[in-house]
Coordinates of C-alpha atoms in Angstrom, one line a residue:
M1 CA 0.0 0.0 0.0
S2 CA 1.4 3.3 -1.0
F3 CA 1.5 6.4 1.1
E4 CA -0.8 8.1 -1.3
S5 CA -3.5 5.4 -0.8
W6 CA -3.2 5.7 2.9
A7 CA -3.5 9.5 2.8
A8 CA -6.5 9.3 0.5
F9 CA -8.2 6.9 2.9
A10 CA -7.4 9.0 5.9
A11 CA -8.6 12.2 4.3
A12 CA -11.9 10.5 2.9
S13 CA -12.5 8.9 6.4
A14 CA -12.0 12.2 8.3
V15 CA -14.5 14.0 6.1
L16 CA -17.0 11.2 6.1
L17 CA -16.9 10.8 9.9
V18 CA -17.8 14.5 10.3
I19 CA -21.1 13.9 8.5
P20 CA -23.9 13.4 11.1
G21 CA -25.4 9.8 11.2
P22 CA -27.1 7.7 13.8
T23 CA -24.0 7.3 16.0
I24 CA -23.3 11.1 16.0
L25 CA -27.0 11.7 16.8
L26 CA -26.6 9.5 19.9
V27 CA -23.4 11.1 21.0
V28 CA -24.9 14.6 20.6
S29 CA -28.1 13.6 22.5
Y30 CA -26.2 12.3 25.5
A31 CA -23.9 15.4 25.4
L32 CA -26.8 17.8 25.3
G33 CA -28.5 16.2 28.2
Q34 CA -25.5 15.3 30.4
G35 CA -22.6 17.6 29.4
W36 CA -19.0 17.0 28.7
R37 CA -18.6 14.0 30.9
T38 CA -20.2 11.9 28.1
A39 CA -17.4 12.6 25.7
L40 CA -14.9 9.9 26.7
P41 CA -17.2 6.8 27.3
M42 CA -19.2 7.7 24.1
A43 CA -16.0 8.1 22.0
V44 CA -14.7 4.8 23.3
G45 CA -18.1 3.1 22.5
V46 CA -18.0 4.5 19.0
A47 CA -14.5 3.3 18.3
L48 CA -15.3 -0.2 19.6
G49 CA -18.4 -0.3 17.5
D50 CA -16.5 0.8 14.4
F51 CA -13.8 -1.8 15.2
T52 CA -16.5 -4.5 15.2
A53 CA -18.2 -3.4 12.0
M54 CA -14.9 -2.7 10.2
T55 CA -13.4 -6.1 11.2
L56 CA -16.4 -8.0 10.0
S57 CA -16.3 -6.1 6.7
M58 CA -12.6 -6.6 6.3
L59 CA -12.8 -10.3 6.9
G60 CA -15.5 -10.6 4.2
I61 CA -13.4 -8.5 1.8
G62 CA -10.4 -10.8 2.5
A63 CA -12.5 -13.8 1.6
L64 CA -13.5 -12.1 -1.7
L65 CA -9.8 -11.3 -2.4
A66 CA -8.9 -14.9 -1.9
A67 CA -11.8 -16.2 -4.0
S68 CA -11.5 -14.3 -7.2
A69 CA -10.1 -11.1 -8.7
T70 CA -13.2 -10.9 -10.9
I71 CA -15.6 -11.0 -7.9
F72 CA -13.5 -8.5 -6.0
T73 CA -13.6 -6.1 -9.1
I74 CA -17.5 -6.6 -9.3
V75 CA -17.7 -5.7 -5.6
K76 CA -15.7 -2.6 -6.2
W77 CA -18.0 -1.5 -9.0
I78 CA -21.1 -2.2 -6.8
G79 CA -19.4 -0.3 -3.9
A80 CA -18.7 2.6 -6.2
A81 CA -22.3 2.8 -7.3
Y82 CA -23.4 2.6 -3.7
L83 CA -21.2 5.5 -2.7
V84 CA -22.6 7.6 -5.5
Y85 CA -26.1 6.7 -4.2
L86 CA -25.2 7.7 -0.6
G87 CA -23.7 10.9 -1.8
I88 CA -26.8 12.0 -3.7
K89 CA -29.1 11.0 -0.8
L90 CA -26.8 12.9 1.6
F91 CA -26.7 16.0 -0.5
R92 CA -30.5 16.2 -0.6
A93 CA -30.8 15.6 3.1
G94 CA -31.1 19.3 4.0
G95 CA -30.0 20.8 7.3
S96 CA -31.8 19.0 10.1
L97 CA -30.0 17.3 13.1
D98 CA -32.8 15.6 15.1
A99 CA -31.0 15.1 18.4
K100 CA -33.0 15.4 21.6
P101 CA -31.2 15.7 24.9
R102 CA -31.1 12.5 26.9
T103 CA -31.7 13.4 30.5
D104 CA -32.0 9.8 31.9
A105 CA -29.2 9.0 34.3
A106 CA -26.6 6.7 32.7
S107 CA -23.2 5.4 33.9
A108 CA -20.2 5.7 31.8
V109 CA -20.3 1.9 31.1
K110 CA -23.9 2.2 30.0
M111 CA -23.2 5.0 27.6
M112 CA -20.1 3.2 26.2
A113 CA -22.2 0.1 25.6
H114 CA -25.1 2.0 24.1
A115 CA -22.7 3.7 21.6
W116 CA -21.0 0.3 20.7
I117 CA -24.4 -1.3 20.0
V118 CA -25.7 1.5 17.9
T119 CA -22.5 1.7 15.9
A120 CA -21.7 -2.0 15.5
L121 CA -25.2 -3.4 14.9
N122 CA -26.2 -0.9 12.3
P123 CA -26.3 -2.8 9.1
K124 CA -25.5 0.3 7.1
S125 CA -22.1 0.5 8.9
I126 CA -21.0 -3.0 7.6
T127 CA -22.5 -2.2 4.1
F128 CA -20.7 1.1 4.0
F129 CA -17.3 -0.4 4.9
V130 CA -17.8 -3.2 2.3
A131 CA -18.4 -0.5 -0.3
F132 CA -15.7 2.0 1.0
L133 CA -12.7 -0.1 1.9
P134 CA -12.1 -1.9 -1.4
Q135 CA -11.6 1.4 -3.1
F136 CA -8.3 1.8 -1.2
L137 CA -7.0 -1.8 -1.0
D138 CA -4.1 -2.9 -3.1
R139 CA -4.6 -6.5 -4.2
S140 CA -0.8 -7.0 -4.7
G141 CA -0.1 -5.9 -1.1
D142 CA -0.3 -7.9 2.2
F143 CA -3.9 -7.9 3.2
W144 CA -3.5 -8.2 6.9
T145 CA -0.9 -5.2 7.0
Q146 CA -3.4 -3.1 5.2
M147 CA -6.2 -4.1 7.4
L148 CA -4.2 -3.2 10.5
I149 CA -3.2 0.2 9.1
F150 CA -6.7 1.1 7.9
E151 CA -8.4 0.0 11.1
L152 CA -6.0 1.9 13.3
T153 CA -6.4 5.0 11.2
F154 CA -10.2 4.9 11.0
L155 CA -10.6 4.1 14.7
T156 CA -8.3 6.9 15.8
L157 CA -10.3 9.3 13.6
A158 CA -13.7 7.9 14.8
F159 CA -12.7 8.4 18.4
A160 CA -11.5 12.0 17.8
N161 CA -14.6 12.8 15.9
A162 CA -17.1 11.5 18.5
F163 CA -15.1 13.1 21.3
G164 CA -15.1 16.4 19.5
Y165 CA -18.9 16.2 18.7
A166 CA -19.6 15.6 22.4
L167 CA -17.6 18.5 23.6
V168 CA -19.0 20.8 21.0
A169 CA -22.6 19.7 21.8
A170 CA -21.9 20.3 25.5
R171 CA -20.2 23.6 25.2
A172 CA -21.5 25.2 22.0
R173 CA -25.0 23.8 21.5
S174 CA -25.9 26.4 18.8
V175 CA -23.4 24.8 16.4
V176 CA -25.1 21.3 16.4
S177 CA -28.5 22.9 16.1
N178 CA -27.6 25.3 13.3
P179 CA -29.3 24.1 10.1
R180 CA -26.9 26.0 7.9
A181 CA -23.9 24.2 9.4
I182 CA -25.6 20.8 9.1
R183 CA -26.5 21.6 5.4
I184 CA -22.9 22.5 4.7
F185 CA -21.7 19.2 6.2
N186 CA -24.3 17.2 4.3
R187 CA -23.6 18.8 1.0
T188 CA -19.9 18.7 1.3
G189 CA -20.0 15.0 2.4
G190 CA -22.5 14.2 -0.4
T191 CA -20.3 15.8 -3.0
L192 CA -17.2 13.9 -1.7
L193 CA -19.0 10.6 -1.7
V194 CA -20.2 11.0 -5.2
G195 CA -16.6 12.0 -6.3
A196 CA -15.2 8.9 -4.4
G197 CA -17.7 6.7 -6.2
I198 CA -16.8 8.1 -9.6
A199 CA -13.1 7.9 -9.0
A200 CA -13.5 4.3 -7.9
A201 CA -15.4 3.4 -10.9
V202 CA -12.8 4.8 -13.3
A203 CA -9.8 3.4 -11.4
R204 CA -7.7 0.6 -12.8
P205 CA -9.0 -2.9 -11.8
G206 CA -7.0 -4.4 -9.0
H207 CA -5.8 -1.1 -7.5

């Protein structure tokens, strides 16, 4: 795997993580209701959930790599189309972030478990990773090394993103409730997803 592939993966992951989804809505809900103390347990739970979903996805992708280059290429094409679909859907999502404050008392362990469950058991997470990861994999490189690097990179970014969202929601609530800011996130993320899908579609097979 080249440095350029890793940098592209890290940049795409960082931008995509900023886009509000079910996990971020949960993080923001807890932070709005219970303040900054939710940041660490929620961020740990999100990272663990992404680790679960990403590992399952990578193992499935590894099986495809071992089975057939043609099957892997087909999956990349399907993944590229899926990214374009997600991008268009996100671009048209508007500027709403429906996160209501959670005022129920919850321990750090309970918050962490809740974040892990929501993140790991969301079928869209695994589907997204299956579509997203093959665009950056090098079939000629060692799969397990790439898996380790990609997971460490994504989980570090996921932890930082969830932690940051929690702190912002607790300290600057007007930002997460600003339709204009959310609309910018959605449209930027949607445009980048469409671009990633198109770039993957025209990329050379096997790279």
